Short mmCIF file of C-alpha atoms in Angstrom, two decimals:
data_model
loop_
_atom_site.label_atom_id
_atom_site.label_comp_id
_atom_site.label_asym_id
_atom_site.label_seq_id
_atom_site.Cartn_x
_atom_site.Cartn_y
_atom_site.Cartn_z
CA MET C 26 -0.22 -0.08 -0.17
CA ARG C 27 1.41 3.42 -1.25
CA PHE C 28 -0.30 6.69 -0.15
CA ASP C 29 -0.11 9.03 -2.46
CA ALA C 30 0.48 12.81 -1.34
CA ASP C 31 -0.78 14.67 -4.99
CA GLN C 32 -4.01 13.01 -5.35
CA ALA C 33 -4.63 13.68 -1.58
CA GLU C 34 -3.92 17.11 -2.03
CA SER C 35 -6.14 17.58 -5.34
CA GLU C 36 -8.94 16.58 -3.16
CA ASN C 37 -8.63 18.27 -0.01
CA THR C 38 -7.06 21.41 -1.15
CA ASP C 39 -9.96 22.89 -3.46
CA ALA C 40 -12.23 24.18 -0.96
CA LEU C 41 -9.44 25.72 1.25
CA PRO C 42 -8.66 29.64 1.39
CA GLU C 43 -5.54 30.46 -0.65
CA GLU C 44 -3.83 31.54 2.41
CA LYS C 45 -4.14 28.28 3.96
CA ALA C 46 -3.41 25.86 0.81
CA PRO C 47 0.38 26.22 0.73
CA THR C 48 0.78 25.26 4.37
CA ASN C 49 -1.57 22.76 4.75
CA ARG C 50 -0.02 21.25 1.16
CA LEU C 51 3.53 20.98 2.93
CA ARG C 52 2.21 19.63 5.67
CA ARG C 53 0.62 16.73 4.02
CA LYS C 54 3.49 16.26 1.90
CA ARG C 55 5.89 15.36 5.09
CA VAL C 56 2.82 13.40 6.52
CA TYR C 57 2.30 10.83 3.67
CA SER C 58 6.34 10.87 3.17
CA TRP C 59 6.35 9.82 6.64
CA LEU C 60 3.72 7.18 5.65
CA ASN C 61 5.52 5.82 2.96
CA GLU C 62 9.05 5.53 4.84
CA GLU C 63 9.41 5.06 8.14
CA GLY C 64 5.81 4.82 8.75
CA LYS C 65 5.25 1.89 6.30
CA LYS C 66 6.92 -0.86 8.67
CA TYR C 67 3.73 0.04 11.35
CA LEU C 68 1.34 -1.11 8.22
CA ASN C 69 1.09 -5.02 10.06
CA ALA C 70 1.35 -5.11 13.47
CA ASN C 71 4.06 -7.08 15.28
CA THR C 72 2.45 -9.54 17.67
CA GLU C 73 5.74 -10.08 19.15
CA ARG C 74 6.44 -6.96 20.96
CA PRO C 75 4.69 -3.54 21.53
CA ASN C 76 4.42 -1.53 17.82
CA TRP C 77 5.36 1.84 19.74
CA VAL C 78 6.02 4.47 17.30
CA GLY C 79 9.13 5.15 18.67
CA ARG C 80 12.05 2.58 19.02
CA ASP C 81 11.42 1.60 22.26
CA GLY C 82 8.96 3.52 23.74
CA PRO C 83 5.50 5.06 23.07
CA PHE C 84 6.83 8.35 23.54
CA PRO C 85 10.16 9.35 21.43
CA LEU C 86 11.04 12.38 23.11
CA ASN C 87 10.72 10.56 26.32
CA PRO C 88 12.97 7.52 26.13
CA ALA C 89 12.67 6.54 29.91
CA PHE C 90 9.69 5.94 30.31
CA LYS C 91 9.34 1.87 28.79
CA PRO C 92 5.93 0.77 30.17
CA ASN C 93 5.36 -3.13 30.74
CA PRO C 94 3.12 -4.96 28.04
CA PRO C 95 -0.30 -5.61 29.25
CA VAL C 96 -1.45 -8.85 30.17
CA SER C 97 -3.58 -10.73 27.84
CA ASP C 98 -7.09 -11.12 28.32
CA SER C 99 -7.22 -15.13 28.97
CA VAL C 100 -4.66 -14.46 31.52
CA LYS C 101 -6.78 -11.95 33.19
CA MET C 102 -9.97 -14.54 33.13
CA SER C 103 -7.48 -17.27 34.75
CA ILE C 104 -6.65 -14.93 37.32
CA TYR C 105 -10.15 -13.46 38.04
CA ASN C 106 -12.05 -17.42 37.97
CA LEU C 107 -9.56 -18.48 40.44
CA TYR C 108 -10.43 -15.43 42.71
CA ASP C 109 -13.79 -16.28 42.25
CA LYS C 110 -13.82 -19.45 42.99
CA ASP C 111 -12.16 -19.24 46.06
CA ALA C 112 -11.24 -15.59 47.51
CA ALA C 113 -10.16 -16.90 50.97
CA HIS C 114 -7.37 -19.03 49.37
CA TRP C 115 -6.46 -17.06 46.37
CA THR C 116 -5.29 -13.79 47.63
CA PRO C 117 -3.16 -11.41 45.48
CA ARG C 118 0.03 -12.27 46.88
CA LYS C 119 -0.83 -16.25 45.52
CA LEU C 120 -2.03 -14.95 42.69
CA GLY C 121 0.87 -13.01 42.44
CA GLU C 122 3.67 -15.71 42.60
CA LYS C 123 1.41 -18.16 40.45
CA PHE C 124 1.43 -15.60 37.37
CA LYS C 125 4.60 -13.65 38.05
CA ILE C 126 2.90 -10.25 38.40
CA SER C 127 2.84 -7.66 40.67
CA ILE C 128 -0.09 -7.42 43.34
CA LYS C 129 -1.08 -4.22 42.77
CA ARG C 130 -1.58 -5.29 39.18
CA VAL C 131 -3.29 -8.28 39.99
CA GLU C 132 -5.92 -5.82 42.65
CA ALA C 133 -6.73 -3.85 39.55
CA ILE C 134 -7.63 -6.80 37.33
CA LEU C 135 -9.65 -8.71 39.97
CA LYS C 136 -11.31 -5.02 40.15
CA LEU C 137 -11.65 -4.66 36.46
CA LYS C 138 -12.93 -7.97 35.81
CA THR C 139 -15.79 -7.83 38.75
CA LEU C 140 -17.00 -4.42 36.93
CA GLU C 141 -16.75 -6.46 33.21
CA ALA C 142 -18.92 -9.33 35.05
CA LYS C 143 -21.26 -6.91 36.58
CA MET C 144 -21.61 -5.03 33.04
CA ILE C 145 -22.18 -8.58 31.40
CA ASP C 146 -25.14 -9.29 33.78
CA GLU C 147 -27.01 -5.96 33.21
CA GLY C 148 -26.56 -6.76 28.94
CA PHE C 149 -23.47 -5.16 28.14
CA THR C 150 -21.44 -7.06 25.15
CA PRO C 151 -17.76 -6.70 25.66
CA GLN C 152 -15.72 -5.99 22.39
CA LYS C 153 -14.01 -9.43 22.44
CA GLU C 154 -12.59 -8.71 18.73
CA PHE C 155 -11.18 -5.08 19.55
CA THR C 156 -9.47 -6.58 22.67
CA ARG C 157 -7.49 -8.96 20.63
CA GLY C 158 -6.88 -6.63 18.13
CA MET C 159 -5.23 -4.15 20.92
CA GLU C 160 -3.37 -6.89 22.56
CA LYS C 161 -1.66 -7.72 19.05
CA MET C 162 -0.74 -3.88 18.55
CA LEU C 163 0.07 -3.56 22.41
CA GLY C 164 2.26 -7.35 22.67
CA ALA C 165 0.37 -8.61 25.38
CA ARG C 166 1.91 -10.92 27.56
CA ARG C 167 0.98 -14.85 27.73
CA PHE C 168 1.29 -16.72 30.61
CA ASN C 169 4.29 -18.47 29.97
CA ASN C 170 6.21 -15.02 29.08
CA ILE C 171 5.41 -12.92 32.22
CA GLU C 172 7.73 -11.83 34.67
CA GLU C 173 7.68 -8.97 37.08
CA PRO C 174 8.15 -8.42 41.09
CA LEU C 175 5.44 -8.92 43.64
CA THR C 176 6.05 -5.29 44.63
CA ASN C 177 8.53 -2.72 43.88
CA GLU C 178 9.31 -1.78 47.86
CA VAL C 179 12.30 -1.66 49.03
CA PRO C 180 12.44 -2.73 52.49
CA ILE C 181 14.67 -0.20 54.82
CA VAL C 182 17.27 -2.42 56.82
CA GLY C 183 19.47 -0.02 59.39
CA ALA C 184 22.54 -0.86 61.12
CA PRO C 185 22.64 -4.51 63.11
CA HIS C 186 21.69 -3.29 67.08
CA PHE C 187 23.20 -5.51 69.97
CA LYS C 188 21.51 -5.52 73.28
CA ALA C 189 22.85 -7.33 76.38
CA ILE C 190 20.56 -9.59 78.85
CA GLU C 191 21.23 -11.89 81.34
CA GLU C 192 20.72 -15.33 81.08
CA GLY C 193 17.21 -16.37 81.62
CA THR C 194 16.04 -12.73 81.28
CA PRO C 195 12.47 -13.32 79.43
CA PHE C 196 12.93 -11.21 75.66
CA THR C 197 9.90 -12.04 73.49
CA ALA C 198 9.46 -10.61 69.94
CA GLU C 199 7.62 -7.83 71.39
CA ASP C 200 10.31 -6.49 73.52
CA ALA C 201 12.20 -6.83 70.49
CA ALA C 202 10.25 -4.95 68.33
CA LYS C 203 9.96 -2.24 70.65
CA GLU C 204 14.27 -1.96 71.36
CA LEU C 205 14.24 -1.53 67.78
CA GLY C 206 10.92 1.02 67.35
CA ARG C 207 9.13 -1.22 65.44
CA LEU C 208 5.61 -3.17 64.99
CA PRO C 209 6.13 -7.04 66.04
CA TYR C 210 5.63 -9.38 63.26
CA LYS C 211 2.93 -10.81 63.62
CA ASP C 212 0.97 -7.48 63.55
CA VAL C 213 2.70 -6.86 60.44
CA VAL C 214 1.41 -9.68 59.12
CA ALA C 215 -2.10 -9.18 60.50
CA ASN C 216 -2.04 -5.47 59.14
CA SER C 217 -0.53 -6.62 55.93
CA ARG C 218 -2.87 -6.37 52.82
CA MET C 219 -0.87 -8.53 50.99
CA SER C 220 -1.55 -11.50 53.09
CA LYS C 221 -5.33 -11.27 53.33
CA PRO C 222 -7.94 -12.62 50.77
CA TYR C 223 -8.53 -9.14 48.31
CA THR C 224 -11.82 -7.80 48.96
CA VAL C 225 -13.30 -5.96 46.12
CA GLU C 226 -15.51 -3.46 47.45
CA PHE C 227 -18.50 -1.06 45.55
CA ARG C 228 -20.76 1.33 46.80
CA GLY C 229 -24.56 1.60 45.92
CA GLU C 230 -25.54 -0.48 43.02
CA TYR C 231 -22.12 -2.38 43.14
CA SER C 232 -23.07 -3.92 46.30
CA LYS C 233 -23.91 -7.24 44.70
CA TYR C 234 -20.57 -7.72 43.47
CA ASN C 235 -18.74 -7.47 46.83
CA LYS C 236 -16.36 -10.22 47.43
CA THR C 237 -16.45 -11.07 51.10
CA PRO C 238 -13.75 -13.86 51.41
CA SER C 239 -15.14 -16.65 53.34
CA SER C 240 -12.60 -19.02 55.49
CA GLY C 241 -13.13 -22.38 55.13
CA GLY C 242 -13.10 -23.74 58.34
CA SER C 243 -14.67 -23.67 62.04
CA LYS C 244 -13.32 -22.20 65.04
CA GLU C 245 -12.11 -24.74 66.89
CA LYS C 246 -11.55 -25.17 70.88
CA PRO C 247 -7.84 -26.92 71.21
CA GLN C 248 -7.51 -30.21 73.58
CA ILE C 249 -5.82 -29.83 76.38
CA LEU C 250 -3.35 -32.75 77.27
CA SER C 251 -1.49 -32.11 80.14
CA LYS C 252 0.27 -29.53 81.84
CA ASP C 253 3.92 -29.50 83.38
CA PRO C 254 5.37 -26.41 84.63
CA GLN C 255 9.03 -27.58 84.48
CA LEU C 256 8.57 -28.61 80.67
CA GLY C 257 7.43 -24.27 80.10
CA ASN C 258 9.56 -21.35 79.56
CA ARG C 259 9.41 -17.86 80.32
CA ARG C 260 10.04 -17.15 76.22
CA TRP C 261 7.66 -18.55 73.92
CA ASP C 262 5.63 -21.30 72.97
CA PHE C 263 7.09 -24.72 71.42
CA VAL C 264 5.15 -25.95 68.48
CA PHE C 265 5.59 -29.57 67.73
CA THR C 266 4.78 -31.04 64.10
CA ASP C 267 4.52 -34.91 63.34
CA ILE C 268 6.37 -34.97 59.99
CA HIS C 269 6.98 -38.86 59.38
CA ASN C 270 6.45 -40.28 55.90
CA GLY C 271 2.90 -41.61 54.83
CA LEU C 272 0.81 -38.50 56.24
CA ALA C 273 -0.79 -35.55 54.12
CA PRO C 274 -0.28 -32.25 55.59
CA ARG C 275 -3.59 -31.96 56.71
CA ASP C 276 -3.48 -34.98 58.33
CA ARG C 277 -0.78 -34.48 60.57
CA LYS C 278 -0.89 -33.71 64.25
CA VAL C 279 0.47 -30.14 65.38
CA LEU C 280 0.63 -29.62 69.54
CA VAL C 281 1.78 -26.62 71.08
CA ARG C 282 3.87 -26.31 74.51
CA GLN C 283 2.97 -22.98 76.01
CA LYS C 284 4.91 -20.76 78.22
CA ASP C 285 3.12 -21.80 81.36
CA GLY C 286 3.97 -26.14 80.36
CA VAL C 287 0.46 -26.83 79.11
CA LEU C 288 0.55 -28.97 76.23
CA ARG C 289 -2.46 -28.63 74.01
CA THR C 290 -3.19 -29.47 70.50
CA ALA C 291 -3.05 -26.53 67.83
CA THR C 292 -6.18 -24.56 66.40
CA LEU C 293 -6.81 -24.57 63.04
CA ALA C 294 -5.09 -21.37 62.01
CA GLU C 295 -1.88 -22.27 64.46
CA LYS C 296 -2.01 -25.48 62.55
CA GLN C 297 -1.82 -23.55 58.90
CA LYS C 298 0.61 -21.36 59.75
CA ARG C 299 2.29 -24.82 60.57
CA ILE C 300 1.76 -26.28 57.34
CA ASP C 301 2.52 -22.86 55.22
CA GLN C 302 6.03 -22.80 57.42
CA ILE C 303 7.01 -26.63 56.62
CA TRP C 304 5.49 -26.86 53.13
CA SER C 305 5.44 -23.34 51.78
CA ASN C 306 5.82 -24.37 48.08
CA MET C 307 3.09 -26.76 48.29
CA ASN C 308 -0.37 -24.38 48.98
CA PHE C 309 -1.91 -26.59 51.18
CA ARG C 310 -5.09 -25.69 52.71
CA LEU C 311 -7.13 -26.84 55.46
#
């Protein structure tokens, strides 16, 4: 395909005022010259990478801006379907780890796909063909060629801090956090949205589509097996896990020896936490 500047001039300059015709004619020649030379390579989309007008980015005058290609709609649907099936298990962190995309991107995908589901229920028909065309133009990434960090936050790490304490003096994780002027680790984990089930929240008419994850198990009371103050300590609780071969993680017995010497069975939450620590790469859920 070739663009003819002379033909375009004759068709488009007849109705122009005399003083504007030469200027527009010159501009049009430049446009068609670019289309027939440098712009010719953009006639057919390259599906292997984004089709930027600039060499490495969308803005030639801002080469430092290099956005990541978007995630394909098929990957977005896979993410949303897993979340919709079990929101309590498939948190943004787990989805980010599985699909190798950032947690913030996961949250954005979940919210947009929830809105899409609402619109489809109301009779809206998504422009899937347009989506596929844009994916080709932007070089959308499939599942097997996505890799970006879960989070771009850099932890603040200071110099080592030493504190001498007498032998046998209680010094808990809370004491250490207070000494360092930080929150205890368990509070950090509890307050972290990355470790909690994600809730897509909308106001008013969108309330029907709110996702409120539910935990699978019921609250169970631990069973006290014995009590021996001599086996207790002043610092922490000990957790014992049955790790012999032949048992599935969910069937393994987990016991807790408290600081006061009480030996009891672990709660469901304690057992799940222990399973996550020992078999962190297996995603076992109780």
